Amino acid sequence: MTSFSRYRAEWFTTAAGARRDILAGMVGTFALIPEVIAFSFVAGIDPEVGLFASFVIGIVIAIAGGRPAMISGAAGSVALVAAALVHAHGLSYLLAATVLAGLLQIVFGLCKLDVLLRFVSRSVRTGFVNALAILIFSAQVPQLLGVDWHTYAMIALGLAIIYLAPRVTKAVPSPLICIVVLTAISVLVPMPLRTIADLGRLPDALPRFGWPAVPLDWQTLAIIAPYALAMAAVGLLESMMTATVVDDLTETTSSKARECSGLGLANIAAGLFGGIAGCGMIGQTVGNVRYGGRGRLSTLVAGVFLLVVMVPLRPWVAQVPVAALVAIMIMVSISTFAWGSLRDLISHPKTSGAVMLATVAVTVTTHDLSAGVAVGVLLSGVFFAFKVTRLMHVAVDYDAATDTRLYRVSGQIFFASAEIFADHFDLADDARNVRIDLTAAHLWDVTAVGTLDELVARMRRHGIAVELVGLNAASAILIDRHAQEMRVPAV
């Protein structure tokens, strides 16, 4: 199948498939609305900013993304990163950072940096998810302080609806039922409750194109660059994780590099149309797939139908109590947290638990998901290096008949194990001959080659005849290219 034929098949298969995509996309829209509004609140922006962004992102990612049936929008960890920038410098700088984040994501996609996801261990991913859950919950705490009992009662009722409604019907997402019921109660029984109208302006027209109102100078770049990089990184990480989930659910493959570039284009468009950066949304995407969405049409419908619903229903949406959004976000936090990871702390290796806890601790402390992931990946690499060094062994024998010291090396020799490897050799050996058997070993880098080269050179300066045996082809090539004192072919 050619690339064009494959792309066309991702849009249109059969009439029945198109119908399922349309219906699944419409359901995805209803699941999208409460979370986008709630995360807009977390980011400290008007709901219209998040809704405009989700509308634009949905259209662009449907066309340019690499994973059909995946729903992306202005929610998730990106909102947590954006909150600090909005608080410090305002919305205009956030829009500029959104455009820059999109450009960075396009560069990441073109450079095929999606392969870096392979170096993110399960422990880091689990820590990332747990930290996100904690940050989502902590963002709701201000709404629980300084309020009367009406707010707590409405939140409790909202949580009851969210968890009990699926037992009655799954035709309508329970968060949407929560919003409808709590809004109806607050309208029929006046109570001192904050509503979405108190949070900011909702959209009443189509988004308009325009460059962010910020000075185009180096000072602006210095302000937005750290936030743009963080938004680009966490957005890509969350999107890649979501795409992997869809791959597993649909038993298909997707282009992660294209998803990176597609998300970058979507975020550039979002910033130019007055929206915040977005990423893949795991909950909405899984719902879309389970409701029958398989193609790009479901993603497009989710974005377009979002604005169709929001503009005519603006007066009704403005009356939604904030307590409903808090209930939804508490549910999102609970469902996001990987509770099984607490049990795994006992049964899994301690290093895995340490990586997960470190990722959570750094993320929660700094409120920077990318920093937590970076620390987690670094720790995973360090623990892996220590583990590999323990797998390297050197056995020493002596043959008196030939006056030969035999070193049998097994394992991996690279920058982290090269010094340990060198410590096994006695440079003041009385033996006239030394044989180094590398049949069960492998040289990985120039550090390993340089260490071996230096050992051989020193022993030869002491009058010891050195012989290397058992070099595999790859190790022999490294020695031929980088060793200064020896040129030994593979034996």
GROMACS .gro file of C-alpha atoms in nm:
model
  491
    1MET     CA    1   0.000   0.000   0.000
    2THR     CA    2   0.139   0.340  -0.100
    3SER     CA    3   0.162   0.624   0.149
    4PHE     CA    4  -0.124   0.809  -0.024
    5SER     CA    5  -0.346   0.500  -0.028
    6ARG     CA    6  -0.273   0.436   0.339
    7TYR     CA    7  -0.350   0.797   0.426
    8ARG     CA    8  -0.676   0.786   0.230
    9ALA     CA    9  -0.775   0.463   0.405
   10GLU     CA   10  -0.719   0.636   0.740
   11TRP     CA   11  -0.991   0.884   0.639
   12PHE     CA   12  -1.245   0.682   0.445
   13THR     CA   13  -1.305   0.308   0.461
   14THR     CA   14  -1.675   0.222   0.441
   15ALA     CA   15  -1.999   0.410   0.502
   16ALA     CA   16  -2.049   0.214   0.823
   17GLY     CA   17  -1.696   0.302   0.933
   18ALA     CA   18  -1.757   0.671   0.861
   19ARG     CA   19  -2.079   0.662   1.063
   20ARG     CA   20  -1.899   0.505   1.358
   21ASP     CA   21  -1.623   0.765   1.334
   22ILE     CA   22  -1.875   1.050   1.333
   23LEU     CA   23  -2.070   0.919   1.631
   24ALA     CA   24  -1.754   0.835   1.824
   25GLY     CA   25  -1.616   1.180   1.753
   26MET     CA   26  -1.936   1.345   1.881
   27VAL     CA   27  -1.920   1.143   2.201
   28GLY     CA   28  -1.553   1.235   2.230
   29THR     CA   29  -1.652   1.601   2.212
   30PHE     CA   30  -1.884   1.571   2.511
   31ALA     CA   31  -1.609   1.397   2.704
   32LEU     CA   32  -1.367   1.670   2.594
   33ILE     CA   33  -1.564   1.977   2.706
   34PRO     CA   34  -1.552   1.939   3.086
   35GLU     CA   35  -1.186   1.843   3.095
   36VAL     CA   36  -1.078   2.128   2.865
   37ILE     CA   37  -1.269   2.382   3.076
   38ALA     CA   38  -1.131   2.234   3.395
   39PHE     CA   39  -0.771   2.234   3.269
   40SER     CA   40  -0.816   2.591   3.143
   41PHE     CA   41  -0.901   2.676   3.499
   42VAL     CA   42  -0.585   2.494   3.615
   43ALA     CA   43  -0.376   2.692   3.364
   44GLY     CA   44  -0.524   3.021   3.483
   45ILE     CA   45  -0.677   3.116   3.147
   46ASP     CA   46  -1.027   3.187   3.022
   47PRO     CA   47  -1.215   2.875   2.915
   48GLU     CA   48  -1.244   3.014   2.561
   49VAL     CA   49  -0.865   2.994   2.525
   50GLY     CA   50  -0.867   2.621   2.593
   51LEU     CA   51  -1.177   2.560   2.383
   52PHE     CA   52  -1.041   2.757   2.085
   53ALA     CA   53  -0.716   2.562   2.111
   54SER     CA   54  -0.892   2.226   2.122
   55PHE     CA   55  -1.102   2.319   1.819
   56VAL     CA   56  -0.796   2.420   1.615
   57ILE     CA   57  -0.577   2.134   1.739
   58GLY     CA   58  -0.847   1.879   1.659
   59ILE     CA   59  -0.872   1.994   1.297
   60VAL     CA   60  -0.498   2.020   1.230
   61ILE     CA   61  -0.398   1.699   1.407
   62ALA     CA   62  -0.668   1.508   1.218
   63ILE     CA   63  -0.499   1.609   0.895
   64ALA     CA   64  -0.131   1.613   0.987
   65GLY     CA   65  -0.102   1.371   1.282
   66GLY     CA   66   0.052   1.028   1.272
   67ARG     CA   67  -0.204   0.834   1.481
   68PRO     CA   68  -0.563   0.805   1.349
   69ALA     CA   69  -0.845   0.807   1.606
   70MET     CA   70  -0.634   0.993   1.862
   71ILE     CA   71  -0.796   1.298   2.021
   72SER     CA   72  -0.572   1.588   2.117
   73GLY     CA   73  -0.670   1.906   2.295
   74ALA     CA   74  -0.574   2.176   2.542
   75ALA     CA   75  -0.558   1.962   2.852
   76GLY     CA   76  -0.319   1.746   3.047
   77SER     CA   77   0.027   1.823   3.171
   78VAL     CA   78   0.078   2.115   2.932
   79ALA     CA   79  -0.176   2.319   3.129
   80LEU     CA   80   0.027   2.269   3.445
   81VAL     CA   81   0.341   2.402   3.275
   82ALA     CA   82   0.151   2.698   3.129
   83ALA     CA   83   0.009   2.811   3.462
   84ALA     CA   84   0.337   2.960   3.587
   85LEU     CA   85   0.392   3.157   3.265
   86VAL     CA   86   0.037   3.299   3.264
   87HIS     CA   87   0.070   3.401   3.627
   88ALA     CA   88   0.406   3.573   3.571
   89HIS     CA   89   0.364   3.735   3.228
   90GLY     CA   90   0.006   3.703   3.103
   91LEU     CA   91  -0.179   3.535   2.818
   92SER     CA   92   0.008   3.700   2.529
   93TYR     CA   93   0.337   3.543   2.636
   94LEU     CA   94   0.163   3.208   2.669
   95LEU     CA   95   0.042   3.233   2.308
   96ALA     CA   96   0.395   3.316   2.192
   97ALA     CA   97   0.533   3.022   2.392
   98THR     CA   98   0.270   2.800   2.230
   99VAL     CA   99   0.391   2.895   1.881
  100LEU     CA  100   0.755   2.835   1.981
  101ALA     CA  101   0.663   2.501   2.139
  102GLY     CA  102   0.502   2.399   1.811
  103LEU     CA  103   0.817   2.490   1.618
  104LEU     CA  104   1.029   2.284   1.857
  105GLN     CA  105   0.797   1.986   1.817
  106ILE     CA  106   0.828   2.006   1.438
  107VAL     CA  107   1.208   2.003   1.475
  108PHE     CA  108   1.183   1.703   1.711
  109GLY     CA  109   0.969   1.521   1.454
  110LEU     CA  110   1.198   1.598   1.161
  111CYS     CA  111   1.498   1.483   1.364
  112LYS     CA  112   1.317   1.157   1.453
  113LEU     CA  113   1.364   1.230   1.820
  114ASP     CA  114   1.058   1.021   1.896
  115VAL     CA  115   1.303   0.730   1.931
  116LEU     CA  116   1.411   0.886   2.262
  117LEU     CA  117   1.086   0.756   2.407
  118ARG     CA  118   1.249   0.412   2.401
  119PHE     CA  119   1.486   0.530   2.673
  120VAL     CA  120   1.198   0.624   2.903
  121SER     CA  121   1.161   0.322   3.127
  122ARG     CA  122   0.832   0.193   3.267
  123SER     CA  123   0.931   0.325   3.610
  124VAL     CA  124   0.972   0.677   3.469
  125ARG     CA  125   0.641   0.657   3.283
  126THR     CA  126   0.468   0.539   3.599
  127GLY     CA  127   0.625   0.821   3.799
  128PHE     CA  128   0.520   1.068   3.530
  129VAL     CA  129   0.158   0.951   3.549
  130ASN     CA  130   0.153   0.950   3.931
  131ALA     CA  131   0.305   1.297   3.951
  132LEU     CA  132   0.051   1.426   3.701
  133ALA     CA  133  -0.228   1.282   3.915
  134ILE     CA  134  -0.091   1.448   4.229
  135LEU     CA  135  -0.052   1.785   4.056
  136ILE     CA  136  -0.406   1.766   3.918
  137PHE     CA  137  -0.545   1.702   4.265
  138SER     CA  138  -0.332   1.969   4.432
  139ALA     CA  139  -0.458   2.222   4.178
  140GLN     CA  140  -0.810   2.167   4.315
  141VAL     CA  141  -0.715   2.244   4.674
  142PRO     CA  142  -0.766   2.625   4.642
  143GLN     CA  143  -1.127   2.556   4.541
  144LEU     CA  144  -1.176   2.357   4.861
  145LEU     CA  145  -1.056   2.634   5.092
  146GLY     CA  146  -1.270   2.919   5.222
  147VAL     CA  147  -1.599   2.774   5.095
  148ASP     CA  148  -1.917   2.673   5.273
  149TRP     CA  149  -2.077   2.332   5.296
  150HIS     CA  150  -2.276   2.377   4.974
  151THR     CA  151  -1.959   2.342   4.769
  152TYR     CA  152  -1.848   2.027   4.949
  153ALA     CA  153  -2.195   1.876   4.913
  154MET     CA  154  -2.201   1.946   4.539
  155ILE     CA  155  -1.852   1.800   4.493
  156ALA     CA  156  -1.956   1.485   4.681
  157LEU     CA  157  -2.271   1.456   4.471
  158GLY     CA  158  -2.068   1.507   4.154
  159LEU     CA  159  -1.827   1.228   4.247
  160ALA     CA  160  -2.120   0.997   4.327
  161ILE     CA  161  -2.272   1.064   3.984
  162ILE     CA  162  -1.940   1.016   3.804
  163TYR     CA  163  -1.878   0.675   3.962
  164LEU     CA  164  -2.237   0.544   3.982
  165ALA     CA  165  -2.384   0.664   3.652
  166PRO     CA  166  -2.188   0.409   3.439
  167ARG     CA  167  -2.371   0.132   3.627
  168VAL     CA  168  -2.697   0.265   3.485
  169THR     CA  169  -2.588   0.372   3.136
  170LYS     CA  170  -2.267   0.416   2.941
  171ALA     CA  171  -2.432   0.584   2.644
  172VAL     CA  172  -2.343   0.927   2.784
  173PRO     CA  173  -2.011   0.996   2.961
  174SER     CA  174  -2.068   1.025   3.335
  175PRO     CA  175  -1.872   1.356   3.364
  176LEU     CA  176  -2.125   1.511   3.126
  177ILE     CA  177  -2.412   1.377   3.339
  178CYS     CA  178  -2.240   1.526   3.644
  179ILE     CA  179  -2.227   1.868   3.479
  180VAL     CA  180  -2.590   1.857   3.367
  181VAL     CA  181  -2.726   1.743   3.705
  182LEU     CA  182  -2.519   1.981   3.920
  183THR     CA  183  -2.597   2.273   3.689
  184ALA     CA  184  -2.970   2.197   3.705
  185ILE     CA  185  -2.958   2.180   4.086
  186SER     CA  186  -2.766   2.507   4.115
  187VAL     CA  187  -3.020   2.680   3.887
  188LEU     CA  188  -3.330   2.540   4.058
  189VAL     CA  189  -3.194   2.576   4.412
  190PRO     CA  190  -2.991   2.898   4.436
  191MET     CA  191  -2.675   2.847   4.641
  192PRO     CA  192  -2.356   3.045   4.700
  193LEU     CA  193  -2.156   2.861   4.434
  194ARG     CA  194  -1.896   2.983   4.188
  195THR     CA  195  -1.978   2.918   3.824
  196ILE     CA  196  -1.775   2.899   3.504
  197ALA     CA  197  -1.890   3.252   3.424
  198ASP     CA  198  -1.691   3.364   3.731
  199LEU     CA  199  -1.375   3.204   3.589
  200GLY     CA  200  -1.361   3.397   3.264
  201ARG     CA  201  -1.505   3.453   2.920
  202LEU     CA  202  -1.651   3.175   2.710
  203PRO     CA  203  -1.639   3.180   2.327
  204ASP     CA  204  -1.922   3.353   2.145
  205ALA     CA  205  -1.773   3.348   1.793
  206LEU     CA  206  -1.513   3.172   1.580
  207PRO     CA  207  -1.148   3.219   1.678
  208ARG     CA  208  -0.958   3.493   1.493
  209PHE     CA  209  -0.611   3.473   1.345
  210GLY     CA  210  -0.348   3.703   1.494
  211TRP     CA  211   0.013   3.717   1.607
  212PRO     CA  212   0.060   3.722   1.988
  213ALA     CA  213   0.093   4.079   2.117
  214VAL     CA  214   0.447   4.052   2.252
  215PRO     CA  215   0.768   4.238   2.161
  216LEU     CA  216   0.974   4.048   1.904
  217ASP     CA  217   1.308   4.073   2.082
  218TRP     CA  218   1.559   3.859   2.268
  219GLN     CA  219   1.407   3.940   2.605
  220THR     CA  220   1.077   3.788   2.498
  221LEU     CA  221   1.258   3.481   2.371
  222ALA     CA  222   1.443   3.446   2.701
  223ILE     CA  223   1.110   3.458   2.887
  224ILE     CA  224   0.916   3.211   2.674
  225ALA     CA  225   1.192   2.966   2.571
  226PRO     CA  226   1.208   2.762   2.897
  227TYR     CA  227   0.830   2.729   2.910
  228ALA     CA  228   0.808   2.649   2.538
  229LEU     CA  229   1.068   2.375   2.573
  230ALA     CA  230   0.885   2.231   2.875
  231MET     CA  231   0.548   2.241   2.697
  232ALA     CA  232   0.697   2.083   2.385
  233ALA     CA  233   0.862   1.804   2.585
  234VAL     CA  234   0.572   1.712   2.811
  235GLY     CA  235   0.323   1.749   2.525
  236LEU     CA  236   0.519   1.511   2.306
  237LEU     CA  237   0.571   1.266   2.590
  238GLU     CA  238   0.201   1.255   2.673
  239SER     CA  239   0.107   1.230   2.304
  240MET     CA  240   0.355   0.949   2.243
  241MET     CA  241   0.223   0.759   2.543
  242THR     CA  242  -0.134   0.808   2.418
  243ALA     CA  243  -0.040   0.693   2.067
  244THR     CA  244   0.118   0.380   2.211
  245VAL     CA  245  -0.203   0.304   2.402
  246VAL     CA  246  -0.407   0.336   2.079
  247ASP     CA  247  -0.158   0.114   1.895
  248ASP     CA  248  -0.220  -0.156   2.153
  249LEU     CA  249  -0.599  -0.114   2.154
  250THR     CA  250  -0.634  -0.123   1.776
  251GLU     CA  251  -0.345  -0.365   1.711
  252THR     CA  252  -0.205  -0.124   1.452
  253THR     CA  253   0.108   0.087   1.417
  254SER     CA  254   0.150   0.460   1.380
  255SER     CA  255   0.418   0.711   1.285
  256LYS     CA  256   0.541   0.868   1.607
  257ALA     CA  257   0.771   1.108   1.419
  258ARG     CA  258   0.477   1.231   1.211
  259GLU     CA  259   0.270   1.268   1.527
  260CYS     CA  260   0.546   1.492   1.668
  261SER     CA  261   0.546   1.717   1.363
  262GLY     CA  262   0.167   1.710   1.336
  263LEU     CA  263   0.130   1.817   1.697
  264GLY     CA  264   0.380   2.095   1.632
  265LEU     CA  265   0.172   2.227   1.340
  266ALA     CA  266  -0.142   2.202   1.553
  267ASN     CA  267   0.013   2.399   1.839
  268ILE     CA  268   0.144   2.670   1.604
  269ALA     CA  269  -0.207   2.707   1.464
  270ALA     CA  270  -0.353   2.708   1.816
  271GLY     CA  271  -0.120   2.987   1.928
  272LEU     CA  272  -0.198   3.198   1.620
  273PHE     CA  273  -0.571   3.157   1.679
  274GLY     CA  274  -0.555   3.255   2.046
  275GLY     CA  275  -0.526   2.911   2.205
  276ILE     CA  276  -0.297   2.731   2.447
  277ALA     CA  277  -0.072   2.440   2.347
  278GLY     CA  278  -0.220   2.093   2.369
  279CYS     CA  279  -0.133   1.727   2.348
  280GLY     CA  280  -0.288   1.383   2.323
  281MET     CA  281  -0.564   1.316   2.575
  282ILE     CA  282  -0.555   0.958   2.700
  283GLY     CA  283  -0.905   0.938   2.849
  284GLN     CA  284  -1.085   1.092   2.552
  285THR     CA  285  -0.879   0.892   2.303
  286VAL     CA  286  -0.953   0.560   2.472
  287GLY     CA  287  -1.322   0.653   2.485
  288ASN     CA  288  -1.319   0.742   2.116
  289VAL     CA  289  -1.165   0.406   2.025
  290ARG     CA  290  -1.401   0.210   2.246
  291TYR     CA  291  -1.702   0.389   2.096
  292GLY     CA  292  -1.588   0.274   1.750
  293GLY     CA  293  -1.358   0.551   1.629
  294ARG     CA  294  -1.079   0.419   1.409
  295GLY     CA  295  -1.002   0.686   1.150
  296ARG     CA  296  -0.899   1.048   1.122
  297LEU     CA  297  -1.263   1.146   1.069
  298SER     CA  298  -1.341   1.080   1.436
  299THR     CA  299  -1.063   1.319   1.540
  300LEU     CA  300  -1.187   1.587   1.299
  301VAL     CA  301  -1.547   1.554   1.420
  302ALA     CA  302  -1.438   1.584   1.783
  303GLY     CA  303  -1.271   1.918   1.707
  304VAL     CA  304  -1.536   2.068   1.480
  305PHE     CA  305  -1.831   1.955   1.691
  306LEU     CA  306  -1.667   2.112   1.997
  307LEU     CA  307  -1.713   2.464   1.861
  308VAL     CA  308  -2.057   2.383   1.717
  309VAL     CA  309  -2.171   2.283   2.064
  310MET     CA  310  -1.996   2.557   2.259
  311VAL     CA  311  -2.110   2.869   2.074
  312PRO     CA  312  -2.488   2.804   2.071
  313LEU     CA  313  -2.483   2.664   2.427
  314ARG     CA  314  -2.269   2.942   2.572
  315PRO     CA  315  -2.538   3.080   2.810
  316TRP     CA  316  -2.597   2.733   2.953
  317VAL     CA  317  -2.228   2.647   2.990
  318ALA     CA  318  -2.169   2.972   3.180
  319GLN     CA  319  -2.396   2.845   3.459
  320VAL     CA  320  -2.199   2.526   3.524
  321PRO     CA  321  -2.080   2.531   3.887
  322VAL     CA  322  -1.707   2.509   3.951
  323ALA     CA  323  -1.784   2.229   4.197
  324ALA     CA  324  -1.870   2.007   3.900
  325LEU     CA  325  -1.530   2.072   3.744
  326VAL     CA  326  -1.356   2.005   4.074
  327ALA     CA  327  -1.538   1.673   4.101
  328ILE     CA  328  -1.433   1.582   3.748
  329MET     CA  329  -1.070   1.672   3.812
  330ILE     CA  330  -1.065   1.471   4.135
  331MET     CA  331  -1.195   1.176   3.935
  332VAL     CA  332  -0.930   1.235   3.668
  333SER     CA  333  -0.664   1.247   3.938
  334ILE     CA  334  -0.782   0.923   4.101
  335SER     CA  335  -0.812   0.738   3.770
  336THR     CA  336  -0.477   0.869   3.646
  337PHE     CA  337  -0.277   0.754   3.947
  338ALA     CA  338  -0.126   0.407   3.898
  339TRP     CA  339  -0.235   0.252   4.226
  340GLY     CA  340  -0.068  -0.077   4.141
  341SER     CA  341   0.267   0.101   4.156
  342LEU     CA  342   0.236   0.119   4.537
  343ARG     CA  343   0.221  -0.261   4.551
  344ASP     CA  344   0.507  -0.281   4.301
  345LEU     CA  345   0.731  -0.089   4.542
  346ILE     CA  346   0.745  -0.409   4.747
  347SER     CA  347   0.761  -0.672   4.476
  348HIS     CA  348   0.972  -0.494   4.211
  349PRO     CA  349   1.347  -0.421   4.235
  350LYS     CA  350   1.432  -0.133   4.466
  351THR     CA  351   1.602   0.057   4.185
  352SER     CA  352   1.276   0.065   3.987
  353GLY     CA  353   1.092   0.198   4.290
  354ALA     CA  354   1.361   0.460   4.347
  355VAL     CA  355   1.333   0.582   3.987
  356MET     CA  356   0.955   0.608   4.012
  357LEU     CA  357   0.963   0.791   4.346
  358ALA     CA  358   1.236   1.028   4.228
  359THR     CA  359   1.034   1.116   3.918
  360VAL     CA  360   0.730   1.189   4.135
  361ALA     CA  361   0.925   1.388   4.394
  362VAL     CA  362   1.104   1.612   4.144
  363THR     CA  363   0.789   1.672   3.941
  364VAL     CA  364   0.571   1.757   4.240
  365THR     CA  365   0.839   1.978   4.394
  366THR     CA  366   0.919   2.174   4.078
  367HIS     CA  367   0.575   2.149   3.912
  368ASP     CA  368   0.777   2.067   3.600
  369LEU     CA  369   0.693   1.732   3.442
  370SER     CA  370   0.988   1.749   3.203
  371ALA     CA  371   1.230   1.794   3.494
  372GLY     CA  372   1.086   1.489   3.667
  373VAL     CA  373   1.116   1.279   3.353
  374ALA     CA  374   1.474   1.400   3.297
  375VAL     CA  375   1.575   1.300   3.650
  376GLY     CA  376   1.400   0.966   3.613
  377VAL     CA  377   1.572   0.889   3.283
  378LEU     CA  378   1.909   0.992   3.429
  379LEU     CA  379   1.864   0.766   3.731
  380SER     CA  380   1.753   0.479   3.508
  381GLY     CA  381   2.071   0.522   3.304
  382VAL     CA  382   2.291   0.531   3.614
  383PHE     CA  383   2.130   0.219   3.762
  384PHE     CA  384   2.158   0.042   3.428
  385ALA     CA  385   2.526   0.129   3.402
  386PHE     CA  386   2.593  -0.009   3.751
  387LYS     CA  387   2.400  -0.323   3.664
  388VAL     CA  388   2.599  -0.377   3.345
  389THR     CA  389   2.932  -0.323   3.520
  390ARG     CA  390   2.846  -0.605   3.761
  391LEU     CA  391   2.798  -0.833   3.463
  392MET     CA  392   3.162  -0.786   3.353
  393HIS     CA  393   3.405  -1.045   3.491
  394VAL     CA  394   3.775  -1.116   3.449
  395ALA     CA  395   3.911  -1.461   3.537
  396VAL     CA  396   4.290  -1.493   3.579
  397ASP     CA  397   4.494  -1.813   3.528
  398TYR     CA  398   4.866  -1.888   3.497
  399ASP     CA  399   5.036  -2.147   3.277
  400ALA     CA  400   5.380  -2.219   3.425
  401ALA     CA  401   5.492  -2.428   3.127
  402THR     CA  402   5.473  -2.130   2.891
  403ASP     CA  403   5.505  -1.860   3.157
  404THR     CA  404   5.175  -1.710   3.038
  405ARG     CA  405   4.919  -1.515   3.237
  406LEU     CA  406   4.571  -1.572   3.088
  407TYR     CA  407   4.292  -1.316   3.138
  408ARG     CA  408   3.948  -1.444   3.035
  409VAL     CA  409   3.714  -1.144   3.002
  410SER     CA  410   3.336  -1.178   2.981
  411GLY     CA  411   3.068  -0.910   2.966
  412GLN     CA  412   3.034  -0.558   2.832
  413ILE     CA  413   3.324  -0.312   2.836
  414PHE     CA  414   3.224   0.053   2.792
  415PHE     CA  415   3.277   0.389   2.959
  416ALA     CA  416   3.118   0.280   3.289
  417SER     CA  417   3.302  -0.054   3.319
  418ALA     CA  418   3.635   0.030   3.155
  419GLU     CA  419   3.806   0.134   3.478
  420ILE     CA  420   3.687  -0.178   3.660
  421PHE     CA  421   3.817  -0.381   3.367
  422ALA     CA  422   4.160  -0.216   3.392
  423ASP     CA  423   4.186  -0.278   3.768
  424HIS     CA  424   4.197  -0.656   3.709
  425PHE     CA  425   4.534  -0.634   3.530
  426ASP     CA  426   4.868  -0.643   3.713
  427LEU     CA  427   5.106  -0.418   3.521
  428ALA     CA  428   5.399  -0.539   3.733
  429ASP     CA  429   5.334  -0.904   3.643
  430ASP     CA  430   5.643  -1.131   3.641
  431ALA     CA  431   5.502  -1.345   3.362
  432ARG     CA  432   5.677  -1.304   3.026
  433ASN     CA  433   5.358  -1.352   2.827
  434VAL     CA  434   5.002  -1.230   2.866
  435ARG     CA  435   4.704  -1.355   2.673
  436ILE     CA  436   4.376  -1.159   2.688
  437ASP     CA  437   4.081  -1.371   2.578
  438LEU     CA  438   3.788  -1.150   2.471
  439THR     CA  439   3.575  -1.427   2.322
  440ALA     CA  440   3.292  -1.364   2.570
  441ALA     CA  441   3.336  -0.985   2.583
  442HIS     CA  442   3.239  -0.689   2.368
  443LEU     CA  443   3.398  -0.345   2.335
  444TRP     CA  444   3.131  -0.080   2.296
  445ASP     CA  445   3.303   0.258   2.269
  446VAL     CA  446   3.630   0.448   2.238
  447THR     CA  447   3.668   0.455   2.616
  448ALA     CA  448   3.684   0.075   2.623
  449VAL     CA  449   3.926   0.069   2.328
  450GLY     CA  450   4.144   0.340   2.481
  451THR     CA  451   4.162   0.156   2.814
  452LEU     CA  452   4.262  -0.171   2.650
  453ASP     CA  453   4.512   0.008   2.425
  454GLU     CA  454   4.678   0.173   2.724
  455LEU     CA  455   4.697  -0.157   2.915
  456VAL     CA  456   4.864  -0.332   2.621
  457ALA     CA  457   5.106  -0.045   2.569
  458ARG     CA  458   5.213  -0.040   2.935
  459MET     CA  459   5.267  -0.415   2.953
  460ARG     CA  460   5.472  -0.410   2.635
  461ARG     CA  461   5.687  -0.131   2.778
  462HIS     CA  462   5.756  -0.367   3.071
  463GLY     CA  463   5.881  -0.630   2.828
  464ILE     CA  464   5.568  -0.845   2.840
  465ALA     CA  465   5.447  -1.003   2.517
  466VAL     CA  466   5.072  -0.940   2.486
  467GLU     CA  467   4.834  -1.138   2.268
  468LEU     CA  468   4.465  -1.058   2.211
  469VAL     CA  469   4.236  -1.343   2.110
  470GLY     CA  470   3.864  -1.385   2.056
  471LEU     CA  471   3.786  -1.034   1.934
  472ASN     CA  472   3.451  -1.019   1.760
  473ALA     CA  473   3.423  -0.829   1.433
  474ALA     CA  474   3.268  -0.514   1.578
  475SER     CA  475   3.531  -0.487   1.854
  476ALA     CA  476   3.812  -0.547   1.605
  477ILE     CA  477   3.685  -0.266   1.384
  478LEU     CA  478   3.684  -0.028   1.681
  479ILE     CA  479   4.043  -0.122   1.765
  480ASP     CA  480   4.157  -0.082   1.405
  481ARG     CA  481   4.004   0.265   1.392
  482HIS     CA  482   4.086   0.406   1.733
  483ALA     CA  483   4.376   0.215   1.894
  484GLN     CA  484   4.709   0.398   1.874
  485GLU     CA  485   4.948   0.134   2.011
  486MET     CA  486   4.806  -0.179   1.860
  487ARG     CA  487   4.643  -0.295   1.539
  488VAL     CA  488   4.503  -0.643   1.599
  489PRO     CA  489   4.272  -0.821   1.356
  490ALA     CA  490   3.978  -1.030   1.480
  491VAL     CA  491   4.085  -1.380   1.585
   0.00000   0.00000   0.00000
